[in-house]
Amino acid sequence: MATETEVKLSLSARSASQLSRHPLLAELEPQRQRLINTYYDTADNRLRKEGIVVRHRQKGRQWLCGVKTAVPLSGGLAQRKEWEFPGHPGEFDFSRVDQSSVRDLVEALRDQLQPLFTTRFTRTAWMLEPRAGVRVEVALDRGWIDAGGRREEIREVELELCAGAVSDLFEVTAALQAGLRLHPEARSKSDRAYRLLADLPVTAAKAIAIPIDAGLSTIATFRLVALACVNHLQRNEQGLCQTDAPEFVHQARVAIRRLRSAIRVWQRHLPEAFVARFDPLWRELAQGLGEARNWDVFLAATLPVLGESLPDSRGIDQLHTRARQRCRSSRQLARRALSSPAYSRLLVDFTAALLALPEASPAPVGSFVPAWLEKCTRRVNQRALHALGSDDAARHRLRLAFKQLRYAVEFFSPLFAAGPALDNYQQAVAALQELLGSQNDLTVAMQLTGETLPAAVAAPILDWLGRQSESLLPELGARLDNFRQQQTPWQQLSA
């Protein structure tokens, strides 16, 4: 068994043609090979569900059978187990897979495996040896995915660590990025092929559960959570940049909020330089996406209700026109941000810095979870006392404190015992979050209306929005009371 560590990057046709002239590669003689890969799975895609890839590869006259663990890509990074051994199409001898859980699974499914799709590409590879003991293969793959009668182009660079440390791999990646437009890829070839095979449209991706356990170290857990947040963000890049569907902006923004919340949760365990460098960069990106999200909500949810409630207001039509303009312009800015070299470099630099984080303490993550969540809960309860008045700023502070608590609970939920206490707590959290979101939408709508319309025209609309916000206060109080009465699901963990 080998552990494959690589960084996968997409690039334009122009950058692909320039790659061989990059200073790192210009003096090296590349090796070229034609690779044809046939991927196998069961009729119900059991291997994909279990995170396993089985393929046969034709490499010149040589045939190889490969088994890999499929992992999410974050910042282009893939670290996975790989087994490769001689084997012709239709022949499966999994005895060389020395991880019993993987071997038992593929052996059990052997008779159900069938070819699903094929990748055909030319690989142009350079072997870099920047210093003694370090070897990195830079491979440019150009070709096609063929799946279900449909085709999709392959044009990507894979940097595989052959010898040395992961930091060496990222040094080479950063050096290539300095001269070329290279973007960390969020999907493997097989991921793309499965979607092509099913002819699925691009859909917005939500956050998924993160498999942590109480025995993981504090920094290892943060690394796992942060990489999951980056993956969540990247799985929404394509939809945000290529469609007008608001949900892609929303989920990308949620991913960054979750990432910044994770930095807050673990801040005292992280180097100051790490937080000082990256938190402002993520905040800046989130602010750009936030403007696009605000106009999306205003246009799709708030304005229709305003039109029905104030049919005679002469400001509604002006708001519609202006909102559509601002929605288009803010979306263009968001696309520009996620298509920029700065964003591509941020993904690579942040991933590299995550992997290089030192262990600040040998204590497992479970040792600090209860105290942190209790601190977050006290902050929410303190801010709730001021939020029941008419102060929008106080409600905004409550919403921020509650989000930090909610995301922390989501991160650590695998540590809590399943049962009524956890279910009831999560239901109370969801209800309170929904109401705080509705109030925030009204507050943002007041701000956008005030910025867009003359004061006299805006006045009746602002008055209506203000009354709607005030009307939610009794329900806010009731949901806060229900939230306070819930048993916190981490009590058993602290015991």
GROMACS .gro file of C-alpha atoms in nm:
model
  495
    1MET     CA    1   0.000   0.000   0.000
    2ALA     CA    2   0.117   0.350  -0.080
    3THR     CA    3  -0.016   0.685   0.027
    4GLU     CA    4  -0.063   0.911  -0.273
    5THR     CA    5  -0.023   1.281  -0.199
    6GLU     CA    6  -0.094   1.520  -0.481
    7VAL     CA    7  -0.229   1.863  -0.567
    8LYS     CA    8  -0.471   1.883  -0.857
    9LEU     CA    9  -0.504   2.212  -1.050
   10SER     CA   10  -0.719   2.319  -1.342
   11LEU     CA   11  -0.590   2.560  -1.603
   12SER     CA   12  -0.692   2.733  -1.924
   13ALA     CA   13  -0.584   2.617  -2.269
   14ARG     CA   14  -0.350   2.915  -2.283
   15SER     CA   15  -0.185   2.829  -1.951
   16ALA     CA   16  -0.154   2.465  -2.062
   17SER     CA   17   0.039   2.575  -2.370
   18GLN     CA   18   0.266   2.792  -2.152
   19LEU     CA   19   0.338   2.531  -1.886
   20SER     CA   20   0.644   2.378  -2.053
   21ARG     CA   21   0.807   2.724  -2.071
   22HIS     CA   22   0.774   2.790  -1.698
   23PRO     CA   23   1.122   2.844  -1.545
   24LEU     CA   24   1.083   2.535  -1.326
   25LEU     CA   25   1.025   2.311  -1.626
   26ALA     CA   26   1.190   2.480  -1.926
   27GLU     CA   27   1.524   2.296  -1.893
   28LEU     CA   28   1.372   1.954  -1.825
   29GLU     CA   29   1.291   1.683  -2.077
   30PRO     CA   30   0.930   1.569  -2.034
   31GLN     CA   31   0.801   1.214  -2.063
   32ARG     CA   32   0.479   1.159  -2.261
   33GLN     CA   33   0.238   0.870  -2.232
   34ARG     CA   34  -0.111   0.790  -2.352
   35LEU     CA   35  -0.325   0.666  -2.062
   36ILE     CA   36  -0.662   0.494  -2.097
   37ASN     CA   37  -0.852   0.425  -1.775
   38THR     CA   38  -1.171   0.224  -1.737
   39TYR     CA   39  -1.357   0.272  -1.408
   40TYR     CA   40  -1.577   0.008  -1.248
   41ASP     CA   41  -1.864   0.013  -1.002
   42THR     CA   42  -2.182  -0.175  -0.921
   43ALA     CA   43  -2.517  -0.087  -1.077
   44ASP     CA   44  -2.611   0.111  -0.765
   45ASN     CA   45  -2.269   0.282  -0.738
   46ARG     CA   46  -2.180   0.111  -0.414
   47LEU     CA   47  -1.808   0.183  -0.452
   48ARG     CA   48  -1.872   0.553  -0.494
   49LYS     CA   49  -2.090   0.558  -0.182
   50GLU     CA   50  -1.814   0.384   0.013
   51GLY     CA   51  -1.543   0.618  -0.118
   52ILE     CA   52  -1.353   0.359  -0.323
   53VAL     CA   53  -1.227   0.375  -0.684
   54VAL     CA   54  -1.148   0.066  -0.892
   55ARG     CA   55  -1.003   0.102  -1.240
   56HIS     CA   56  -0.795  -0.065  -1.508
   57ARG     CA   57  -0.528   0.145  -1.673
   58GLN     CA   58  -0.363   0.087  -2.009
   59LYS     CA   59  -0.017   0.241  -1.998
   60GLY     CA   60   0.150   0.171  -2.331
   61ARG     CA   61   0.150  -0.209  -2.353
   62GLN     CA   62   0.114  -0.249  -1.979
   63TRP     CA   63  -0.216  -0.312  -1.801
   64LEU     CA   64  -0.260  -0.222  -1.435
   65CYS     CA   65  -0.545  -0.266  -1.190
   66GLY     CA   66  -0.579   0.016  -0.937
   67VAL     CA   67  -0.773   0.057  -0.613
   68LYS     CA   68  -0.789   0.395  -0.440
   69THR     CA   69  -0.970   0.554  -0.152
   70ALA     CA   70  -1.169   0.849  -0.283
   71VAL     CA   71  -1.128   1.165  -0.076
   72PRO     CA   72  -1.274   1.516  -0.101
   73LEU     CA   73  -1.038   1.769  -0.256
   74SER     CA   74  -0.970   2.080  -0.050
   75GLY     CA   75  -0.740   2.342  -0.195
   76GLY     CA   76  -0.666   2.084  -0.465
   77LEU     CA   77  -0.505   1.848  -0.211
   78ALA     CA   78  -0.569   1.474  -0.220
   79GLN     CA   79  -0.408   1.234   0.029
   80ARG     CA   80  -0.533   0.880  -0.023
   81LYS     CA   81  -0.440   0.515  -0.009
   82GLU     CA   82  -0.353   0.354  -0.342
   83TRP     CA   83  -0.282   0.000  -0.456
   84GLU     CA   84  -0.170  -0.070  -0.815
   85PHE     CA   85  -0.070  -0.407  -0.959
   86PRO     CA   86  -0.078  -0.595  -1.292
   87GLY     CA   87  -0.426  -0.682  -1.413
   88HIS     CA   88  -0.619  -0.692  -1.741
   89PRO     CA   89  -0.972  -0.560  -1.796
   90GLY     CA   90  -1.230  -0.785  -1.634
   91GLU     CA   91  -0.969  -0.951  -1.410
   92PHE     CA   92  -0.974  -0.857  -1.043
   93ASP     CA   93  -0.723  -0.999  -0.798
   94PHE     CA   94  -0.760  -0.788  -0.486
   95SER     CA   95  -0.528  -1.000  -0.270
   96ARG     CA   96  -0.264  -0.726  -0.284
   97VAL     CA   97  -0.493  -0.474  -0.116
   98ASP     CA   98  -0.350  -0.495   0.235
   99GLN     CA   99  -0.612  -0.284   0.413
  100SER     CA  100  -0.870  -0.539   0.524
  101SER     CA  101  -1.173  -0.307   0.524
  102VAL     CA  102  -1.107  -0.204   0.164
  103ARG     CA  103  -1.012  -0.553   0.047
  104ASP     CA  104  -1.321  -0.712   0.204
  105LEU     CA  105  -1.548  -0.459   0.036
  106VAL     CA  106  -1.407  -0.491  -0.316
  107GLU     CA  107  -1.389  -0.871  -0.284
  108ALA     CA  108  -1.754  -0.883  -0.182
  109LEU     CA  109  -1.853  -0.673  -0.483
  110ARG     CA  110  -1.620  -0.838  -0.735
  111ASP     CA  111  -1.893  -1.020  -0.930
  112GLN     CA  112  -2.110  -0.708  -0.948
  113LEU     CA  113  -1.844  -0.478  -1.094
  114GLN     CA  114  -1.909  -0.343  -1.441
  115PRO     CA  115  -1.733  -0.080  -1.656
  116LEU     CA  116  -1.902   0.258  -1.622
  117PHE     CA  117  -1.685   0.521  -1.790
  118THR     CA  118  -1.347   0.584  -1.944
  119THR     CA  119  -1.086   0.857  -1.935
  120ARG     CA  120  -0.841   0.896  -2.223
  121PHE     CA  121  -0.565   1.152  -2.201
  122THR     CA  122  -0.205   1.227  -2.286
  123ARG     CA  123   0.013   1.284  -1.982
  124THR     CA  124   0.318   1.507  -2.021
  125ALA     CA  125   0.528   1.472  -1.707
  126TRP     CA  126   0.835   1.646  -1.567
  127MET     CA  127   1.025   1.522  -1.262
  128LEU     CA  128   1.142   1.810  -1.043
  129GLU     CA  129   1.421   1.772  -0.790
  130PRO     CA  130   1.446   2.118  -0.634
  131ARG     CA  131   1.691   1.992  -0.370
  132ALA     CA  132   1.836   1.672  -0.235
  133GLY     CA  133   1.571   1.433  -0.110
  134VAL     CA  134   1.278   1.611  -0.280
  135ARG     CA  135   1.110   1.481  -0.593
  136VAL     CA  136   0.782   1.615  -0.733
  137GLU     CA  137   0.624   1.495  -1.055
  138VAL     CA  138   0.442   1.767  -1.249
  139ALA     CA  139   0.198   1.606  -1.493
  140LEU     CA  140  -0.016   1.786  -1.751
  141ASP     CA  141  -0.316   1.575  -1.851
  142ARG     CA  142  -0.510   1.664  -2.167
  143GLY     CA  143  -0.788   1.448  -2.307
  144TRP     CA  144  -1.148   1.343  -2.248
  145ILE     CA  145  -1.389   1.176  -2.011
  146ASP     CA  146  -1.634   0.945  -2.194
  147ALA     CA  147  -1.942   0.850  -1.993
  148GLY     CA  148  -2.284   0.742  -2.107
  149GLY     CA  149  -2.233   0.874  -2.458
  150ARG     CA  150  -2.130   1.215  -2.328
  151ARG     CA  151  -1.784   1.376  -2.327
  152GLU     CA  152  -1.611   1.631  -2.108
  153GLU     CA  153  -1.265   1.774  -2.157
  154ILE     CA  154  -0.974   1.694  -1.927
  155ARG     CA  155  -0.721   1.973  -1.887
  156GLU     CA  156  -0.543   1.972  -1.553
  157VAL     CA  157  -0.210   1.957  -1.377
  158GLU     CA  158  -0.132   1.702  -1.108
  159LEU     CA  159   0.165   1.753  -0.878
  160GLU     CA  160   0.251   1.430  -0.701
  161LEU     CA  161   0.490   1.410  -0.407
  162CYS     CA  162   0.736   1.130  -0.484
  163ALA     CA  163   0.988   1.213  -0.209
  164GLY     CA  164   1.007   1.483   0.054
  165ALA     CA  165   0.755   1.661   0.276
  166VAL     CA  166   0.409   1.792   0.193
  167SER     CA  167   0.545   2.143   0.239
  168ASP     CA  168   0.783   2.075  -0.053
  169LEU     CA  169   0.485   1.988  -0.271
  170PHE     CA  170   0.315   2.316  -0.188
  171GLU     CA  171   0.634   2.513  -0.249
  172VAL     CA  172   0.640   2.381  -0.605
  173THR     CA  173   0.267   2.452  -0.643
  174ALA     CA  174   0.313   2.813  -0.529
  175ALA     CA  175   0.609   2.859  -0.762
  176LEU     CA  176   0.404   2.738  -1.061
  177GLN     CA  177   0.113   2.963  -0.960
  178ALA     CA  178   0.346   3.262  -0.958
  179GLY     CA  179   0.380   3.239  -1.335
  180LEU     CA  180   0.060   3.068  -1.448
  181ARG     CA  181  -0.315   3.080  -1.383
  182LEU     CA  182  -0.361   2.754  -1.194
  183HIS     CA  183  -0.669   2.694  -0.981
  184PRO     CA  184  -0.706   2.421  -0.718
  185GLU     CA  185  -0.952   2.162  -0.845
  186ALA     CA  186  -1.246   2.055  -0.630
  187ARG     CA  187  -1.331   1.735  -0.818
  188SER     CA  188  -1.135   1.432  -0.932
  189LYS     CA  189  -1.169   1.285  -1.280
  190SER     CA  190  -1.393   1.011  -1.143
  191ASP     CA  191  -1.616   1.263  -0.960
  192ARG     CA  192  -1.667   1.449  -1.285
  193ALA     CA  193  -1.731   1.126  -1.474
  194TYR     CA  194  -2.002   1.008  -1.233
  195ARG     CA  195  -2.184   1.339  -1.274
  196LEU     CA  196  -2.145   1.324  -1.651
  197LEU     CA  197  -2.269   0.964  -1.658
  198ALA     CA  198  -2.586   1.059  -1.469
  199ASP     CA  199  -2.624   1.375  -1.681
  200LEU     CA  200  -2.675   1.574  -1.362
  201PRO     CA  201  -2.693   1.954  -1.363
  202VAL     CA  202  -2.463   2.148  -1.137
  203THR     CA  203  -2.634   2.173  -0.799
  204ALA     CA  204  -2.550   2.377  -0.491
  205ALA     CA  205  -2.358   2.179  -0.229
  206LYS     CA  206  -2.437   2.202   0.141
  207ALA     CA  207  -2.206   2.135   0.432
  208ILE     CA  208  -2.172   1.770   0.522
  209ALA     CA  209  -2.105   1.608   0.859
  210ILE     CA  210  -1.738   1.605   0.955
  211PRO     CA  211  -1.617   1.272   1.102
  212ILE     CA  212  -1.432   1.383   1.413
  213ASP     CA  213  -1.386   1.193   1.739
  214ALA     CA  214  -1.292   1.298   2.089
  215GLY     CA  215  -0.951   1.130   2.069
  216LEU     CA  216  -0.822   1.348   1.784
  217SER     CA  217  -0.578   1.618   1.879
  218THR     CA  218  -0.700   1.976   1.890
  219ILE     CA  219  -0.507   2.086   1.580
  220ALA     CA  220  -0.585   1.769   1.384
  221THR     CA  221  -0.955   1.833   1.443
  222PHE     CA  222  -0.927   2.195   1.334
  223ARG     CA  223  -0.743   2.086   1.021
  224LEU     CA  224  -1.020   1.837   0.940
  225VAL     CA  225  -1.295   2.097   0.995
  226ALA     CA  226  -1.117   2.372   0.801
  227LEU     CA  227  -1.046   2.148   0.501
  228ALA     CA  228  -1.413   2.043   0.497
  229CYS     CA  229  -1.514   2.410   0.490
  230VAL     CA  230  -1.278   2.477   0.197
  231ASN     CA  231  -1.422   2.177   0.013
  232HIS     CA  232  -1.775   2.309   0.079
  233LEU     CA  233  -1.676   2.644  -0.071
  234GLN     CA  234  -1.509   2.492  -0.375
  235ARG     CA  235  -1.802   2.262  -0.454
  236ASN     CA  236  -2.007   2.577  -0.516
  237GLU     CA  237  -1.753   2.765  -0.731
  238GLN     CA  238  -1.868   2.632  -1.066
  239GLY     CA  239  -2.235   2.705  -1.007
  240LEU     CA  240  -2.163   3.053  -0.875
  241CYS     CA  241  -1.945   3.142  -1.171
  242GLN     CA  242  -2.160   2.982  -1.443
  243THR     CA  243  -2.522   3.025  -1.331
  244ASP     CA  244  -2.748   3.286  -1.174
  245ALA     CA  245  -2.894   3.047  -0.915
  246PRO     CA  246  -2.882   3.230  -0.577
  247GLU     CA  247  -2.820   2.913  -0.376
  248PHE     CA  248  -2.460   2.885  -0.498
  249VAL     CA  249  -2.379   3.229  -0.356
  250HIS     CA  250  -2.559   3.138  -0.034
  251GLN     CA  251  -2.371   2.811   0.016
  252ALA     CA  252  -2.033   2.964  -0.072
  253ARG     CA  253  -2.097   3.234   0.185
  254VAL     CA  254  -2.206   2.976   0.445
  255ALA     CA  255  -1.883   2.783   0.383
  256ILE     CA  256  -1.670   3.090   0.456
  257ARG     CA  257  -1.877   3.177   0.763
  258ARG     CA  258  -1.828   2.825   0.895
  259LEU     CA  259  -1.454   2.849   0.826
  260ARG     CA  260  -1.422   3.182   1.007
  261SER     CA  261  -1.626   3.045   1.297
  262ALA     CA  262  -1.387   2.750   1.318
  263ILE     CA  263  -1.094   2.992   1.336
  264ARG     CA  264  -1.270   3.167   1.627
  265VAL     CA  265  -1.340   2.839   1.807
  266TRP     CA  266  -0.979   2.724   1.784
  267GLN     CA  267  -0.815   3.068   1.798
  268ARG     CA  268  -0.635   3.024   2.128
  269HIS     CA  269  -0.478   2.704   1.994
  270LEU     CA  270  -0.360   2.859   1.666
  271PRO     CA  271  -0.047   3.066   1.598
  272GLU     CA  272  -0.124   3.438   1.603
  273ALA     CA  273   0.045   3.480   1.265
  274PHE     CA  274  -0.185   3.221   1.109
  275VAL     CA  275  -0.501   3.398   1.230
  276ALA     CA  276  -0.367   3.745   1.147
  277ARG     CA  277  -0.279   3.640   0.794
  278PHE     CA  278  -0.583   3.442   0.685
  279ASP     CA  279  -0.884   3.567   0.877
  280PRO     CA  280  -0.882   3.911   0.707
  281LEU     CA  281  -0.854   3.746   0.363
  282TRP     CA  282  -1.154   3.521   0.427
  283ARG     CA  283  -1.347   3.816   0.574
  284GLU     CA  284  -1.285   4.023   0.262
  285LEU     CA  285  -1.406   3.741   0.038
  286ALA     CA  286  -1.713   3.686   0.256
  287GLN     CA  287  -1.805   4.054   0.238
  288GLY     CA  288  -1.809   4.044  -0.141
  289LEU     CA  289  -2.031   3.737  -0.143
  290GLY     CA  290  -2.246   3.892   0.130
  291GLU     CA  291  -2.347   4.184  -0.089
  292ALA     CA  292  -2.455   3.948  -0.366
  293ARG     CA  293  -2.652   3.738  -0.116
  294ASN     CA  294  -2.827   4.043   0.031
  295TRP     CA  295  -2.952   4.157  -0.309
  296ASP     CA  296  -3.057   3.803  -0.401
  297VAL     CA  297  -3.275   3.777  -0.088
  298PHE     CA  298  -3.411   4.129  -0.128
  299LEU     CA  299  -3.509   4.070  -0.490
  300ALA     CA  300  -3.650   3.717  -0.452
  301ALA     CA  301  -3.809   3.723  -0.106
  302THR     CA  302  -3.861   4.075   0.030
  303LEU     CA  303  -3.974   4.273  -0.274
  304PRO     CA  304  -4.264   4.042  -0.368
  305VAL     CA  305  -4.406   4.078  -0.016
  306LEU     CA  306  -4.356   4.455  -0.026
  307GLY     CA  307  -4.539   4.472  -0.358
  308GLU     CA  308  -4.838   4.284  -0.217
  309SER     CA  309  -4.846   4.482   0.108
  310LEU     CA  310  -4.786   4.829  -0.040
  311PRO     CA  311  -4.939   4.813  -0.390
  312ASP     CA  312  -4.977   5.190  -0.414
  313SER     CA  313  -4.621   5.278  -0.310
  314ARG     CA  314  -4.442   5.459  -0.590
  315GLY     CA  315  -4.107   5.335  -0.460
  316ILE     CA  316  -4.165   4.964  -0.528
  317ASP     CA  317  -4.103   4.984  -0.903
  318GLN     CA  318  -3.789   5.189  -0.845
  319LEU     CA  319  -3.670   4.930  -0.594
  320HIS     CA  320  -3.732   4.648  -0.842
  321THR     CA  321  -3.530   4.820  -1.113
  322ARG     CA  322  -3.246   4.913  -0.885
  323ALA     CA  323  -3.240   4.574  -0.712
  324ARG     CA  324  -3.207   4.391  -1.043
  325GLN     CA  325  -2.917   4.616  -1.141
  326ARG     CA  326  -2.741   4.576  -0.809
  327CYS     CA  327  -2.804   4.201  -0.808
  328ARG     CA  328  -2.635   4.166  -1.148
  329SER     CA  329  -2.341   4.387  -1.058
  330SER     CA  330  -2.279   4.225  -0.719
  331ARG     CA  331  -2.295   3.879  -0.876
  332GLN     CA  332  -2.038   3.985  -1.135
  333LEU     CA  333  -1.810   4.103  -0.856
  334ALA     CA  334  -1.853   3.772  -0.673
  335ARG     CA  335  -1.768   3.579  -0.989
  336ARG     CA  336  -1.467   3.798  -1.047
  337ALA     CA  337  -1.346   3.733  -0.693
  338LEU     CA  338  -1.374   3.354  -0.729
  339SER     CA  339  -1.208   3.362  -1.071
  340SER     CA  340  -0.913   3.573  -0.958
  341PRO     CA  341  -0.552   3.456  -0.919
  342ALA     CA  342  -0.564   3.593  -0.564
  343TYR     CA  343  -0.840   3.348  -0.470
  344SER     CA  344  -0.655   3.057  -0.631
  345ARG     CA  345  -0.343   3.147  -0.434
  346LEU     CA  346  -0.544   3.186  -0.112
  347LEU     CA  347  -0.676   2.831  -0.144
  348VAL     CA  348  -0.327   2.690  -0.194
  349ASP     CA  349  -0.159   2.905   0.071
  350PHE     CA  350  -0.428   2.835   0.331
  351THR     CA  351  -0.421   2.461   0.268
  352ALA     CA  352  -0.042   2.456   0.295
  353ALA     CA  353  -0.053   2.657   0.618
  354LEU     CA  354  -0.317   2.422   0.762
  355LEU     CA  355  -0.099   2.120   0.702
  356ALA     CA  356   0.202   2.295   0.856
  357LEU     CA  357   0.026   2.393   1.182
  358PRO     CA  358   0.220   2.276   1.487
  359GLU     CA  359   0.046   2.086   1.766
  360ALA     CA  360  -0.003   2.345   2.037
  361SER     CA  361  -0.117   2.089   2.294
  362PRO     CA  362  -0.127   1.709   2.311
  363ALA     CA  363  -0.470   1.726   2.474
  364PRO     CA  364  -0.753   1.572   2.266
  365VAL     CA  365  -1.018   1.802   2.126
  366GLY     CA  366  -1.285   1.660   2.355
  367SER     CA  367  -1.112   1.814   2.655
  368PHE     CA  368  -1.196   2.172   2.561
  369VAL     CA  369  -1.533   2.130   2.387
  370PRO     CA  370  -1.771   2.155   2.688
  371ALA     CA  371  -1.606   2.467   2.833
  372TRP     CA  372  -1.603   2.640   2.495
  373LEU     CA  373  -1.968   2.562   2.420
  374GLU     CA  374  -2.073   2.678   2.767
  375LYS     CA  375  -1.889   3.005   2.703
  376CYS     CA  376  -2.071   3.047   2.372
  377THR     CA  377  -2.404   2.974   2.537
  378ARG     CA  378  -2.345   3.236   2.809
  379ARG     CA  379  -2.262   3.492   2.540
  380VAL     CA  380  -2.587   3.414   2.356
  381ASN     CA  381  -2.793   3.445   2.675
  382GLN     CA  382  -2.628   3.774   2.771
  383ARG     CA  383  -2.690   3.928   2.429
  384ALA     CA  384  -3.047   3.798   2.422
  385LEU     CA  385  -3.137   4.032   2.711
  386HIS     CA  386  -3.067   4.336   2.489
  387ALA     CA  387  -3.200   4.189   2.165
  388LEU     CA  388  -3.566   4.191   2.276
  389GLY     CA  389  -3.577   4.569   2.257
  390SER     CA  390  -3.598   4.766   1.935
  391ASP     CA  391  -3.222   4.786   1.883
  392ASP     CA  392  -3.127   4.630   1.548
  393ALA     CA  393  -2.758   4.641   1.642
  394ALA     CA  394  -2.827   4.434   1.956
  395ARG     CA  395  -3.014   4.174   1.753
  396HIS     CA  396  -2.728   4.164   1.505
  397ARG     CA  397  -2.482   4.097   1.790
  398LEU     CA  398  -2.709   3.818   1.916
  399ARG     CA  399  -2.723   3.667   1.569
  400LEU     CA  400  -2.342   3.665   1.542
  401ALA     CA  401  -2.304   3.502   1.883
  402PHE     CA  402  -2.569   3.245   1.802
  403LYS     CA  403  -2.408   3.158   1.468
  404GLN     CA  404  -2.079   3.091   1.639
  405LEU     CA  405  -2.254   2.860   1.886
  406ARG     CA  406  -2.457   2.688   1.613
  407TYR     CA  407  -2.155   2.618   1.392
  408ALA     CA  408  -1.951   2.495   1.688
  409VAL     CA  409  -2.231   2.254   1.784
  410GLU     CA  410  -2.240   2.130   1.423
  411PHE     CA  411  -1.864   2.076   1.422
  412PHE     CA  412  -1.868   1.880   1.747
  413SER     CA  413  -2.201   1.698   1.709
  414PRO     CA  414  -2.029   1.361   1.632
  415LEU     CA  415  -1.897   1.373   1.990
  416PHE     CA  416  -2.245   1.395   2.145
  417ALA     CA  417  -2.467   1.102   2.233
  418ALA     CA  418  -2.760   1.061   1.995
  419GLY     CA  419  -3.102   1.082   2.153
  420PRO     CA  420  -3.387   1.315   2.254
  421ALA     CA  421  -3.158   1.572   2.417
  422LEU     CA  422  -2.960   1.625   2.097
  423ASP     CA  423  -3.271   1.617   1.876
  424ASN     CA  424  -3.461   1.869   2.089
  425TYR     CA  425  -3.161   2.099   2.113
  426GLN     CA  426  -3.108   2.095   1.737
  427GLN     CA  427  -3.477   2.167   1.674
  428ALA     CA  428  -3.467   2.464   1.914
  429VAL     CA  429  -3.149   2.590   1.747
  430ALA     CA  430  -3.303   2.559   1.399
  431ALA     CA  431  -3.620   2.745   1.502
  432LEU     CA  432  -3.426   3.029   1.661
  433GLN     CA  433  -3.186   3.053   1.368
  434GLU     CA  434  -3.478   3.076   1.123
  435LEU     CA  435  -3.634   3.364   1.315
  436LEU     CA  436  -3.306   3.551   1.356
  437GLY     CA  437  -3.254   3.511   0.982
  438SER     CA  438  -3.597   3.659   0.908
  439GLN     CA  439  -3.524   3.957   1.130
  440ASN     CA  440  -3.187   4.009   0.966
  441ASP     CA  441  -3.351   4.002   0.621
  442LEU     CA  442  -3.583   4.282   0.732
  443THR     CA  443  -3.294   4.484   0.875
  444VAL     CA  444  -3.094   4.444   0.554
  445ALA     CA  445  -3.403   4.536   0.349
  446MET     CA  446  -3.435   4.860   0.547
  447GLN     CA  447  -3.070   4.938   0.483
  448LEU     CA  448  -3.092   4.867   0.109
  449THR     CA  449  -3.415   5.065   0.075
  450GLY     CA  450  -3.267   5.362   0.255
  451GLU     CA  451  -2.961   5.354   0.029
  452THR     CA  452  -3.165   5.322  -0.290
  453LEU     CA  453  -3.462   5.560  -0.261
  454PRO     CA  454  -3.503   5.928  -0.170
  455ALA     CA  455  -3.606   5.972   0.191
  456ALA     CA  456  -3.964   6.078   0.118
  457VAL     CA  457  -4.025   5.784  -0.114
  458ALA     CA  458  -3.856   5.536   0.118
  459ALA     CA  459  -4.042   5.647   0.434
  460PRO     CA  460  -4.361   5.433   0.402
  461ILE     CA  461  -4.157   5.128   0.298
  462LEU     CA  462  -3.917   5.169   0.589
  463ASP     CA  463  -4.213   5.214   0.826
  464TRP     CA  464  -4.370   4.889   0.705
  465LEU     CA  465  -4.041   4.697   0.733
  466GLY     CA  466  -3.984   4.834   1.082
  467ARG     CA  467  -4.330   4.725   1.197
  468GLN     CA  468  -4.272   4.377   1.056
  469SER     CA  469  -3.949   4.351   1.251
  470GLU     CA  470  -4.115   4.468   1.572
  471SER     CA  471  -4.392   4.213   1.527
  472LEU     CA  472  -4.140   3.929   1.545
  473LEU     CA  473  -4.011   4.025   1.891
  474PRO     CA  474  -4.268   3.827   2.096
  475GLU     CA  475  -4.190   3.514   1.897
  476LEU     CA  476  -3.817   3.581   1.941
  477GLY     CA  477  -3.866   3.594   2.316
  478ALA     CA  478  -4.060   3.267   2.313
  479ARG     CA  479  -3.799   3.088   2.105
  480LEU     CA  480  -3.519   3.217   2.325
  481ASP     CA  481  -3.703   3.082   2.631
  482ASN     CA  482  -3.740   2.744   2.461
  483PHE     CA  483  -3.372   2.746   2.370
  484ARG     CA  484  -3.267   2.819   2.730
  485GLN     CA  485  -3.475   2.530   2.859
  486GLN     CA  486  -3.305   2.270   2.642
  487GLN     CA  487  -3.056   2.030   2.792
  488THR     CA  488  -2.721   2.097   2.633
  489PRO     CA  489  -2.607   1.785   2.442
  490TRP     CA  490  -2.247   1.819   2.557
  491GLN     CA  491  -2.326   1.764   2.927
  492GLN     CA  492  -2.266   1.392   2.894
  493LEU     CA  493  -1.937   1.461   2.718
  494SER     CA  494  -1.821   1.688   3.002
  495ALA     CA  495  -1.912   1.422   3.254
   0.00000   0.00000   0.00000
